[in-house]
């Protein structure tokens, strides 16, 4: 009796622990195919709550775009949205979007997709569907009802979910009466809908462990990608081993709208074979010294590092080795020569973006115009100078490069400056910038928080959005839109780690100009302002013609007009 009580208590404890650790997945996910190439999860309640705190609702949104009384489309859009919100769909639960691909070389490509939402009131939803324009007859399937809409779209529902789905088929015609070409049709929606409602849980995305882990994350939006399905659906790649290499490879991301910023995290999972390659060559970190060497404050950069031998491994696994070898031999070098050239450290750095006035002559007439300019440097660390010299010499024989000042340079280099000193290949937008960069004094002035986030990463990307927009605000025909963007966005940074044995982790942050306001509210206000400006522009065009446009938006015929394009360089 004592042993029985002990085992009963132990069993109860195990069950309690197991059930407390397991978070049930949303019912909607069981209707999403396991091989969906993309899934997008919208946390409607979270987004609505954040928007409401910023006094954003559907009424205020429509009013901010245009005059509802004067624009029938705005009135109709508002009405449609209000009816949808009362349609019986549970808007407190997540809405899922998915896409699926398939096909073959002979049969053609098939793309299907769907939207899956939770049902709150099936009776109310059926009444809503019946009231839609050109709604067809409601039919009964196996444990669900459905109706055909326009464009071969189908809506199906039961007491748990509502699904909107459609299918597009594309096939290549080879020898028929109409000749070769591509034909498309949207048939198959009813069958696709039936398959979704008949789908077992083990056939759904809910059965994938990595997807289950994603569903545990707290986010306003979640997104999922299936590289294995994507590559398998491409007929040509299906004939190679590339699809096998990406088997069981997934991407899982989380997006959150916080005060003053949008944050996103992403995990890239790899199957056994691809993971072995990442693990074999993991470790390189982006060389931020390449960025810090820039002679003026940067407005953006991309710095990354990887072992080029990864490319050789993928080419070999995919079965392309003989094809690449044959192509390279015609040029006089090998893939190994090319891959040995670079060490794997790269950086693109830019700054001083502005509008510059320029002039040129066309048909004996001198024209003035303005063009965007920037200072930019590309830096690549050299791994094997002998390999570089060999490939460059062969390219010179082919007429692609030429010897100048003791080094090979591309013949079509133009105004760009080129330097290869055996350690680094550096390309700059002009010779002055190149010499300043080579001097190595450095005045990049990367913000300390950005530098800290970039340190030790395999990949780091940064752009000062606000500063770049400022360069265009005064001299652009879309000045009002640019000013709205400048008052909304500050900067963006994205980084990626090395492979950690399970996945590659990446993070992104979009910083807003107003750090006190929720970023979702800031974005909604921005897009509303852009939409309002677009509507205003359209109204001016429709009611007043071109003469009703502001003069600063139009080129002036007697001064700085935008002329015909200059003649091509000979």
Coordinates of C-alpha atoms in Angstrom, one line a residue:
X1 CA 0.0 0.0 0.0
X2 CA 2.9 2.3 0.9
X3 CA 4.6 1.6 -2.4
X4 CA 1.4 2.1 -4.3
X5 CA 0.8 5.5 -2.7
X6 CA 4.4 6.5 -3.5
X7 CA 4.1 5.6 -7.1
X8 CA 0.7 7.3 -7.4
X9 CA 2.2 10.6 -6.0
X10 CA 5.2 10.3 -8.3
X11 CA 3.0 9.7 -11.3
X12 CA 0.8 12.7 -10.4
X13 CA 3.9 14.9 -10.0
X14 CA 5.2 13.9 -13.4
X15 CA 1.9 14.6 -15.0
X16 CA 1.6 18.0 -13.3
X17 CA 5.1 19.0 -14.4
X18 CA 4.6 17.8 -18.0
X19 CA 1.2 19.6 -18.3
X20 CA 2.5 22.8 -16.7
X21 CA 5.5 22.9 -19.1
X22 CA 3.4 22.2 -22.2
X23 CA 1.7 25.2 -23.8
X24 CA -1.1 24.1 -26.1
X25 CA -0.8 25.4 -29.7
X26 CA -3.6 27.5 -31.2
X27 CA -6.3 25.4 -32.8
X28 CA -5.8 27.3 -36.1
X29 CA -2.3 25.8 -36.5
X30 CA -3.7 22.3 -37.0
X31 CA -5.2 23.5 -40.3
X32 CA -1.9 24.7 -41.7
X33 CA 0.0 22.2 -43.9
X34 CA 3.3 20.8 -42.6
X35 CA 5.1 21.7 -45.8
X36 CA 3.9 25.4 -45.9
X37 CA 6.8 27.4 -47.1
X38 CA 5.7 30.5 -45.1
X39 CA 3.5 31.1 -42.1
X40 CA 2.6 34.5 -40.6
X41 CA 0.9 34.8 -37.2
X42 CA -0.8 38.0 -36.3
X43 CA -1.6 38.6 -32.7
X44 CA -4.7 40.7 -33.3
X45 CA -5.5 41.4 -29.6
X46 CA -1.9 42.5 -28.8
X47 CA -1.8 44.8 -31.8
X48 CA -5.2 46.2 -31.1
X49 CA -4.4 46.9 -27.5
X50 CA -1.2 48.7 -28.4
X51 CA -2.9 50.8 -31.1
X52 CA -5.7 51.7 -28.7
X53 CA -3.3 53.0 -26.1
X54 CA -2.1 55.5 -28.8
X55 CA -5.8 56.4 -29.5
X56 CA -5.6 54.6 -32.9
X57 CA -8.8 52.8 -34.0
X58 CA -10.5 52.1 -37.3
X59 CA -12.5 55.3 -37.1
X60 CA -9.5 57.5 -36.5
X61 CA -7.4 55.7 -39.0
X62 CA -9.9 56.2 -41.9
X63 CA -10.5 59.8 -40.9
X64 CA -6.7 60.4 -40.9
X65 CA -6.4 59.2 -44.5
X66 CA -9.0 61.3 -46.2
X67 CA -12.3 63.1 -45.9
X68 CA -14.8 60.4 -45.4
X69 CA -17.7 62.5 -46.6
X70 CA -16.0 63.4 -49.8
X71 CA -14.5 60.0 -50.6
X72 CA -17.0 57.1 -51.1
X73 CA -14.1 54.6 -51.2
X74 CA -13.2 55.6 -47.6
X75 CA -16.8 55.3 -46.4
X76 CA -17.1 51.9 -48.1
X77 CA -13.8 50.7 -46.6
X78 CA -14.8 51.7 -43.1
X79 CA -18.2 49.9 -43.5
X80 CA -16.5 46.7 -44.8
X81 CA -14.1 46.7 -41.8
X82 CA -16.9 47.3 -39.3
X83 CA -19.0 44.4 -40.7
X84 CA -15.9 42.1 -40.7
X85 CA -15.3 42.9 -37.0
X86 CA -18.8 41.8 -36.2
X87 CA -18.8 38.8 -38.6
X88 CA -18.4 36.1 -35.9
X89 CA -14.7 35.7 -36.2
X90 CA -12.9 35.7 -32.8
X91 CA -10.7 38.8 -33.1
X92 CA -9.2 38.2 -29.6
X93 CA -7.2 35.2 -31.1
X94 CA -4.4 35.0 -33.6
X95 CA -4.9 35.1 -37.3
X96 CA -2.6 32.9 -39.4
X97 CA -1.6 33.4 -43.0
X98 CA 0.3 30.7 -45.0
X99 CA 1.6 29.9 -48.4
X100 CA 2.4 26.5 -50.0
X101 CA 4.2 25.6 -53.2
X102 CA 4.5 22.5 -55.3
X103 CA 4.8 21.2 -58.8
X104 CA 7.0 19.5 -61.3
X105 CA 8.8 20.3 -64.6
X106 CA 6.0 18.6 -66.7
X107 CA 3.0 19.4 -64.5
X108 CA 4.0 23.0 -63.8
X109 CA 3.9 25.0 -60.6
X110 CA 1.1 25.3 -58.1
X111 CA 0.9 27.9 -55.4
X112 CA -1.8 27.8 -52.7
X113 CA -2.4 29.9 -49.7
X114 CA -4.8 30.6 -46.9
X115 CA -5.9 32.6 -43.9
X116 CA -7.0 30.8 -40.8
X117 CA -8.9 32.5 -38.0
X118 CA -10.6 31.3 -34.8
X119 CA -14.4 31.1 -34.9
X120 CA -16.5 32.8 -32.2
X121 CA -20.0 32.6 -33.6
X122 CA -20.5 30.3 -36.6
X123 CA -24.2 31.4 -37.0
X124 CA -23.3 35.0 -37.2
X125 CA -20.5 34.3 -39.7
X126 CA -22.8 32.4 -42.0
X127 CA -25.2 35.4 -42.0
X128 CA -22.2 37.7 -42.7
X129 CA -21.1 35.5 -45.7
X130 CA -24.6 35.4 -47.1
X131 CA -24.7 39.1 -47.2
X132 CA -21.6 39.5 -49.3
X133 CA -21.9 40.8 -52.9
X134 CA -22.1 38.0 -55.4
X135 CA -21.9 35.3 -52.7
X136 CA -22.5 31.8 -54.1
X137 CA -24.5 28.9 -52.6
X138 CA -23.4 27.6 -49.2
X139 CA -22.5 24.0 -49.4
X140 CA -21.7 21.3 -46.9
X141 CA -18.4 19.4 -46.7
X142 CA -17.3 16.8 -44.2
X143 CA -17.8 18.6 -40.9
X144 CA -17.6 22.1 -42.4
X145 CA -19.6 24.5 -44.6
X146 CA -18.1 26.4 -47.5
X147 CA -18.9 29.0 -50.2
X148 CA -17.2 30.1 -53.4
X149 CA -16.2 33.7 -53.7
X150 CA -14.9 35.7 -56.7
X151 CA -11.6 34.7 -58.3
X152 CA -11.9 31.1 -57.4
X153 CA -11.5 31.8 -53.7
X154 CA -13.2 29.6 -51.2
X155 CA -14.2 30.2 -47.6
X156 CA -14.9 27.3 -45.2
X157 CA -15.8 27.2 -41.6
X158 CA -16.9 25.1 -38.7
X159 CA -17.4 25.7 -35.0
X160 CA -13.6 26.1 -34.4
X161 CA -12.1 27.9 -37.4
X162 CA -12.7 29.8 -40.6
X163 CA -10.4 29.3 -43.6
X164 CA -10.0 31.4 -46.7
X165 CA -8.0 29.6 -49.4
X166 CA -7.2 29.7 -53.1
X167 CA -4.9 28.0 -55.6
X168 CA -3.0 29.2 -58.7
X169 CA -1.7 26.7 -61.2
X170 CA 0.9 27.5 -63.8
X171 CA 1.9 25.1 -66.5
X172 CA 4.3 25.4 -69.5
X173 CA 2.9 24.6 -72.9
X174 CA 5.3 22.8 -75.2
X175 CA 3.5 21.5 -78.3
X176 CA -0.1 22.3 -78.5
X177 CA -2.3 24.3 -81.0
X178 CA -1.6 27.6 -79.3
X179 CA 2.2 27.1 -79.4
X180 CA 4.7 27.2 -76.5
X181 CA 4.0 29.5 -73.5
X182 CA 2.7 29.6 -69.9
X183 CA -0.9 29.1 -69.0
X184 CA -2.5 29.8 -65.6
X185 CA -5.7 28.9 -63.9
X186 CA -7.1 29.2 -60.3
X187 CA -9.0 25.8 -60.2
X188 CA -8.5 23.4 -57.3
X189 CA -9.6 25.7 -54.5
X190 CA -12.5 23.4 -53.3
X191 CA -10.2 20.4 -53.2
X192 CA -7.5 22.4 -51.3
X193 CA -10.1 23.5 -48.7
X194 CA -11.3 20.0 -48.2
X195 CA -7.8 18.8 -47.7
X196 CA -7.2 21.4 -45.0
X197 CA -10.3 20.4 -43.0
X198 CA -9.5 16.7 -43.4
X199 CA -5.8 17.2 -42.3
X200 CA -4.6 15.3 -39.3
X201 CA -2.5 17.1 -36.7
X202 CA 0.7 15.1 -37.6
X203 CA 0.2 16.4 -41.1
X204 CA 0.2 20.0 -39.9
X205 CA 2.8 22.5 -39.0
X206 CA 1.8 22.0 -35.4
X207 CA 3.7 18.7 -35.4
X208 CA 7.1 20.3 -36.1
X209 CA 9.2 20.7 -32.9
X210 CA 10.8 24.0 -33.9
X211 CA 7.3 25.5 -34.8
X212 CA 6.1 24.4 -31.4
X213 CA 9.0 26.3 -29.8
X214 CA 8.1 29.4 -31.9
X215 CA 4.5 29.3 -30.6
X216 CA 5.8 29.6 -27.1
X217 CA 7.4 33.0 -27.9
X218 CA 5.6 36.2 -26.9
X219 CA 5.2 38.4 -29.9
X220 CA 2.9 40.7 -31.7
X221 CA 3.8 38.9 -34.9
X222 CA 5.4 35.5 -35.5
X223 CA 6.7 34.2 -38.8
X224 CA 7.9 30.8 -40.0
X225 CA 9.7 29.7 -43.1
X226 CA 10.4 26.2 -44.4
X227 CA 13.5 26.1 -46.7
X228 CA 13.1 22.4 -47.3
X229 CA 9.7 22.9 -48.8
X230 CA 10.8 25.9 -50.8
X231 CA 13.7 24.2 -52.5
X232 CA 11.8 21.0 -53.1
X233 CA 9.1 22.9 -54.9
X234 CA 11.6 24.2 -57.5
X235 CA 11.6 21.6 -60.3
X236 CA 15.2 22.2 -61.4
X237 CA 16.6 22.1 -57.8
X238 CA 14.5 19.0 -57.2
X239 CA 16.8 17.2 -59.7
X240 CA 19.9 18.1 -57.5
X241 CA 20.8 17.4 -53.9
X242 CA 20.3 21.0 -52.8
X243 CA 16.8 20.1 -51.6
X244 CA 18.4 17.3 -49.5
X245 CA 20.9 19.7 -48.0
X246 CA 18.1 22.0 -46.8
X247 CA 16.0 19.2 -45.5
X248 CA 14.5 20.0 -42.0
X249 CA 15.8 23.6 -42.3
X250 CA 13.4 26.2 -40.9
X251 CA 13.3 29.9 -39.9
X252 CA 11.4 31.2 -36.9
X253 CA 11.0 34.9 -36.1
X254 CA 9.3 37.1 -33.6
X255 CA 8.4 40.8 -34.0
X256 CA 7.4 43.1 -31.2
X257 CA 6.3 46.7 -31.2
X258 CA 7.8 48.5 -28.2
X259 CA 7.9 52.1 -27.1
X260 CA 10.4 53.8 -29.4
X261 CA 11.4 50.8 -31.4
X262 CA 10.4 47.7 -33.3
X263 CA 12.4 44.6 -32.3
X264 CA 12.7 41.3 -34.2
X265 CA 14.6 38.1 -33.4
X266 CA 15.1 35.2 -35.8
X267 CA 16.4 31.6 -35.5
X268 CA 17.7 29.8 -38.6
X269 CA 17.5 26.0 -38.0
X270 CA 19.4 23.6 -40.2
X271 CA 19.0 19.9 -40.9
X272 CA 21.8 17.4 -40.2
X273 CA 23.9 17.9 -43.3
X274 CA 23.7 21.7 -43.5
X275 CA 24.3 22.0 -39.8
X276 CA 27.5 19.9 -40.2
X277 CA 28.8 22.5 -42.7
X278 CA 27.9 25.5 -40.5
X279 CA 29.5 23.7 -37.5
X280 CA 32.7 22.9 -39.4
X281 CA 33.3 26.5 -40.5
X282 CA 31.8 28.5 -37.6
X283 CA 33.8 31.1 -35.7
X284 CA 34.6 34.1 -37.9
X285 CA 33.5 37.5 -36.6
X286 CA 33.0 40.7 -38.6
X287 CA 36.1 43.0 -38.6
X288 CA 34.7 46.3 -37.3
X289 CA 38.1 47.8 -37.9
X290 CA 37.2 48.0 -41.6
X291 CA 34.3 50.2 -40.6
X292 CA 36.1 52.4 -38.0
X293 CA 38.8 53.2 -40.7
X294 CA 36.2 55.3 -42.6
X295 CA 37.4 58.9 -42.7
X296 CA 34.1 60.6 -41.8
X297 CA 31.0 59.8 -39.7
X298 CA 29.3 56.8 -41.1
X299 CA 25.7 56.8 -42.1
X300 CA 25.6 53.1 -42.7
X301 CA 27.6 49.9 -43.0
X302 CA 27.4 46.1 -43.6
X303 CA 30.3 44.1 -42.1
X304 CA 30.4 40.3 -42.2
X305 CA 32.8 37.4 -42.1
X306 CA 32.5 33.8 -43.2
X307 CA 34.8 31.0 -44.5
X308 CA 34.6 30.9 -48.3
X309 CA 35.1 27.2 -48.2
X310 CA 31.4 27.0 -47.2
X311 CA 30.7 27.7 -50.9
X312 CA 32.8 24.8 -52.0
X313 CA 31.1 22.5 -49.6
X314 CA 27.6 23.5 -50.8
X315 CA 28.6 23.2 -54.5
X316 CA 30.1 19.8 -53.9
X317 CA 27.0 18.5 -51.9
X318 CA 24.6 19.9 -54.5
X319 CA 26.4 18.0 -57.3
X320 CA 27.5 21.1 -59.2
X321 CA 31.2 20.5 -58.8
X322 CA 31.8 19.1 -62.3
X323 CA 29.8 21.9 -63.9
X324 CA 31.7 24.6 -62.0
X325 CA 35.0 23.0 -62.8
X326 CA 34.3 22.8 -66.5
X327 CA 33.3 26.5 -66.5
X328 CA 36.3 27.6 -64.5
X329 CA 38.8 25.6 -66.6
X330 CA 37.6 27.5 -69.7
X331 CA 38.7 30.7 -67.9
X332 CA 42.0 29.3 -67.0
X333 CA 41.6 28.9 -63.2
X334 CA 39.8 26.7 -60.7
X335 CA 37.1 27.2 -58.0
X336 CA 39.8 26.7 -55.4
X337 CA 41.8 29.6 -56.9
X338 CA 38.7 31.9 -56.6
X339 CA 37.8 30.8 -53.1
X340 CA 41.4 31.2 -51.8
X341 CA 41.5 34.9 -53.0
X342 CA 39.5 36.2 -50.1
X343 CA 40.0 35.6 -46.4
X344 CA 36.3 36.0 -45.7
X345 CA 36.2 39.5 -44.0
X346 CA 34.1 42.1 -45.9
X347 CA 32.8 45.5 -45.2
X348 CA 30.7 48.1 -47.1
X349 CA 30.8 51.5 -45.5
X350 CA 29.1 54.8 -46.6
X351 CA 28.5 58.3 -45.5
X352 CA 28.1 61.9 -46.6
X353 CA 24.9 61.3 -48.6
X354 CA 23.7 64.5 -50.2
X355 CA 22.2 66.0 -53.3
X356 CA 24.7 67.5 -55.7
X357 CA 24.1 69.9 -58.6
X358 CA 25.6 68.8 -61.9
X359 CA 25.4 69.9 -65.5
X360 CA 26.0 68.4 -68.9
X361 CA 25.4 69.3 -72.6
X362 CA 22.8 67.6 -74.8
X363 CA 22.1 68.9 -78.3
X364 CA 24.3 72.0 -77.7
X365 CA 22.1 72.8 -74.7
X366 CA 23.5 72.9 -71.1
X367 CA 21.3 71.4 -68.5
X368 CA 21.5 71.5 -64.8
X369 CA 20.1 68.9 -62.5
X370 CA 20.6 67.4 -59.1
X371 CA 21.6 63.8 -58.3
X372 CA 22.2 61.9 -55.0
X373 CA 25.8 61.3 -54.2
X374 CA 27.6 59.4 -51.4
X375 CA 31.0 58.4 -50.3
X376 CA 31.3 54.6 -50.2
X377 CA 34.1 52.1 -49.5
X378 CA 34.2 48.4 -50.1
X379 CA 36.9 46.4 -48.3
X380 CA 37.7 42.7 -48.6
X381 CA 40.6 41.0 -46.8
X382 CA 42.9 39.0 -49.2
X383 CA 43.5 35.4 -48.2
X384 CA 46.0 34.4 -51.0
X385 CA 47.7 37.1 -53.1
X386 CA 49.1 34.5 -55.5
X387 CA 45.6 33.2 -56.2
X388 CA 44.4 36.8 -56.7
X389 CA 47.2 37.6 -59.2
X390 CA 46.5 34.4 -61.1
X391 CA 42.8 35.1 -61.5
X392 CA 43.4 38.8 -62.3
X393 CA 45.9 37.9 -65.0
X394 CA 43.5 35.6 -66.6
X395 CA 40.8 38.2 -66.5
X396 CA 43.2 40.6 -68.2
X397 CA 43.8 38.1 -71.0
X398 CA 40.0 38.0 -71.4
X399 CA 39.9 41.8 -71.7
X400 CA 38.1 42.3 -68.4
X401 CA 41.0 43.9 -66.5
X402 CA 44.1 45.9 -67.4
X403 CA 47.4 46.8 -65.7
X404 CA 47.6 50.4 -64.3
X405 CA 50.1 51.7 -61.8
X406 CA 51.4 48.2 -61.1
X407 CA 48.1 46.6 -60.4
X408 CA 45.2 45.0 -62.3
X409 CA 42.0 47.1 -62.4
X410 CA 38.7 46.5 -64.2
X411 CA 38.5 48.3 -67.5
X412 CA 35.1 49.7 -66.7
X413 CA 36.1 51.2 -63.4
X414 CA 35.0 54.7 -64.3
X415 CA 35.5 57.3 -61.6
X416 CA 35.9 54.6 -58.9
X417 CA 39.3 54.2 -57.2
X418 CA 40.9 50.7 -56.7
X419 CA 43.7 49.5 -54.4
X420 CA 45.1 46.0 -53.8
X421 CA 48.1 45.9 -51.6
X422 CA 48.3 42.2 -51.1
X423 CA 46.4 42.4 -47.8
X424 CA 43.1 44.1 -48.8
X425 CA 41.2 44.9 -51.9
X426 CA 39.6 48.3 -51.4
X427 CA 37.3 50.1 -53.8
X428 CA 36.1 53.7 -53.2
X429 CA 33.9 56.1 -54.9
X430 CA 36.8 58.5 -55.6
X431 CA 40.6 58.6 -55.2
X432 CA 40.5 61.2 -52.4
X433 CA 38.3 59.0 -50.3
X434 CA 40.5 56.0 -51.0
X435 CA 43.7 57.8 -49.8
X436 CA 41.9 59.0 -46.7
X437 CA 40.7 55.5 -45.9
X438 CA 44.2 54.0 -46.6
X439 CA 45.7 56.6 -44.2
X440 CA 44.0 54.7 -41.5
X441 CA 43.3 57.6 -39.2
X442 CA 39.6 56.8 -39.0
X443 CA 36.7 59.1 -38.0
X444 CA 33.7 56.8 -38.4
X445 CA 32.1 57.9 -35.2
X446 CA 29.9 54.8 -34.9
X447 CA 27.5 55.4 -32.0
X448 CA 28.7 53.5 -28.9
X449 CA 25.5 51.5 -28.5
X450 CA 25.6 50.4 -32.2
X451 CA 29.3 49.5 -31.9
X452 CA 28.5 47.4 -28.8
X453 CA 25.7 45.5 -30.6
X454 CA 28.0 44.9 -33.7
X455 CA 30.9 43.6 -31.7
X456 CA 31.6 39.9 -32.0
X457 CA 28.9 39.2 -34.5
X458 CA 29.3 37.3 -37.8
X459 CA 27.2 39.9 -39.5
X460 CA 26.4 43.5 -38.6
X461 CA 24.3 46.0 -40.5
X462 CA 23.5 49.6 -39.6
X463 CA 21.9 52.6 -41.3
X464 CA 21.2 56.1 -39.9
X465 CA 17.8 56.5 -41.6
X466 CA 17.1 59.9 -40.1
X467 CA 20.3 61.5 -41.3
X468 CA 19.9 60.0 -44.8
X469 CA 16.4 61.3 -45.1
X470 CA 17.5 64.7 -44.0
X471 CA 19.7 64.9 -47.1
X472 CA 16.7 64.5 -49.4
X473 CA 14.1 66.4 -47.5
X474 CA 14.7 69.8 -49.2
X475 CA 15.5 68.7 -52.7
X476 CA 12.9 66.1 -53.4
X477 CA 9.5 66.3 -55.2
X478 CA 8.2 64.0 -52.4
X479 CA 9.5 66.3 -49.6
X480 CA 6.4 66.1 -47.5
X481 CA 6.5 62.3 -47.4
X482 CA 10.2 62.4 -46.6
X483 CA 9.7 64.8 -43.8
X484 CA 7.0 62.5 -42.4
X485 CA 9.5 59.6 -42.6
X486 CA 12.2 61.7 -40.9
X487 CA 9.9 62.5 -38.0
X488 CA 9.1 58.8 -37.7
X489 CA 12.3 56.8 -38.2
X490 CA 15.7 57.1 -36.5
X491 CA 18.0 54.2 -37.3
X492 CA 18.1 50.4 -37.9
X493 CA 20.6 47.7 -36.9
X494 CA 20.6 44.0 -37.7
X495 CA 23.1 41.4 -36.4
X496 CA 23.7 37.6 -36.7
X497 CA 25.6 35.3 -34.5
X498 CA 27.7 32.2 -35.5
X499 CA 26.1 28.8 -35.5
X500 CA 25.6 27.7 -31.9
X501 CA 25.1 24.0 -32.5
X502 CA 21.3 24.3 -32.9
X503 CA 20.6 27.4 -34.9
X504 CA 21.9 30.8 -36.1
X505 CA 20.4 33.6 -34.1
X506 CA 19.8 37.1 -35.6
X507 CA 18.3 40.3 -34.1
X508 CA 17.0 43.5 -35.6
X509 CA 16.0 46.8 -34.1
X510 CA 14.2 49.7 -35.9
X511 CA 14.5 52.7 -33.7
X512 CA 11.9 55.4 -34.0
X513 CA 12.3 59.2 -33.7
X514 CA 9.8 59.3 -30.8
X515 CA 11.1 57.0 -28.1
X516 CA 8.0 57.7 -25.9
X517 CA 5.4 56.5 -28.3
X518 CA 4.7 52.8 -29.2
X519 CA 6.3 52.0 -32.5
X520 CA 3.1 50.5 -33.9
X521 CA 1.3 53.8 -33.3
X522 CA 4.2 55.7 -34.9
X523 CA 4.1 53.4 -38.0
X524 CA 0.3 53.7 -38.3
X525 CA 0.5 57.5 -38.2
X526 CA 3.3 57.5 -40.8
X527 CA 1.4 55.3 -43.3
X528 CA -1.7 57.3 -42.7
X529 CA 0.2 60.5 -43.5
X530 CA 1.7 59.0 -46.6
X531 CA -1.8 57.8 -47.7
X532 CA -3.3 61.2 -47.1
X533 CA -0.6 62.9 -49.1
X534 CA -1.1 60.3 -51.9
X535 CA -4.9 61.0 -51.9
X536 CA -4.3 64.8 -51.9
X537 CA -1.9 64.4 -54.8
X538 CA -4.4 62.3 -56.8
X539 CA -7.2 64.9 -56.1
X540 CA -5.0 67.7 -57.3
X541 CA -4.2 65.7 -60.5
X542 CA -7.9 64.8 -61.1
X543 CA -9.5 68.1 -60.3
X544 CA -7.0 70.7 -61.3
X545 CA -4.8 68.8 -63.8
X546 CA -1.0 69.2 -63.9
X547 CA -1.3 73.0 -63.5
X548 CA -2.8 72.5 -60.0
X549 CA 0.4 70.9 -58.7
X550 CA 2.7 72.9 -56.5
X551 CA 5.5 74.5 -58.5
X552 CA 8.2 73.1 -56.4
X553 CA 7.0 69.6 -57.4
X554 CA 7.4 70.4 -61.0
X555 CA 10.6 70.9 -63.2
X556 CA 11.1 74.5 -64.4
X557 CA 11.4 74.8 -68.2
X558 CA 13.7 77.8 -68.0
X559 CA 16.2 76.8 -65.3
X560 CA 16.9 73.5 -63.5
X561 CA 14.4 71.3 -65.4
X562 CA 15.0 67.6 -65.5
X563 CA 16.2 67.3 -69.1
X564 CA 16.2 64.4 -71.5
X565 CA 18.7 61.7 -70.4
X566 CA 22.3 62.4 -71.4
X567 CA 23.7 60.5 -74.3
X568 CA 25.4 57.3 -73.4
X569 CA 29.2 57.4 -72.9
X570 CA 31.2 56.2 -75.9

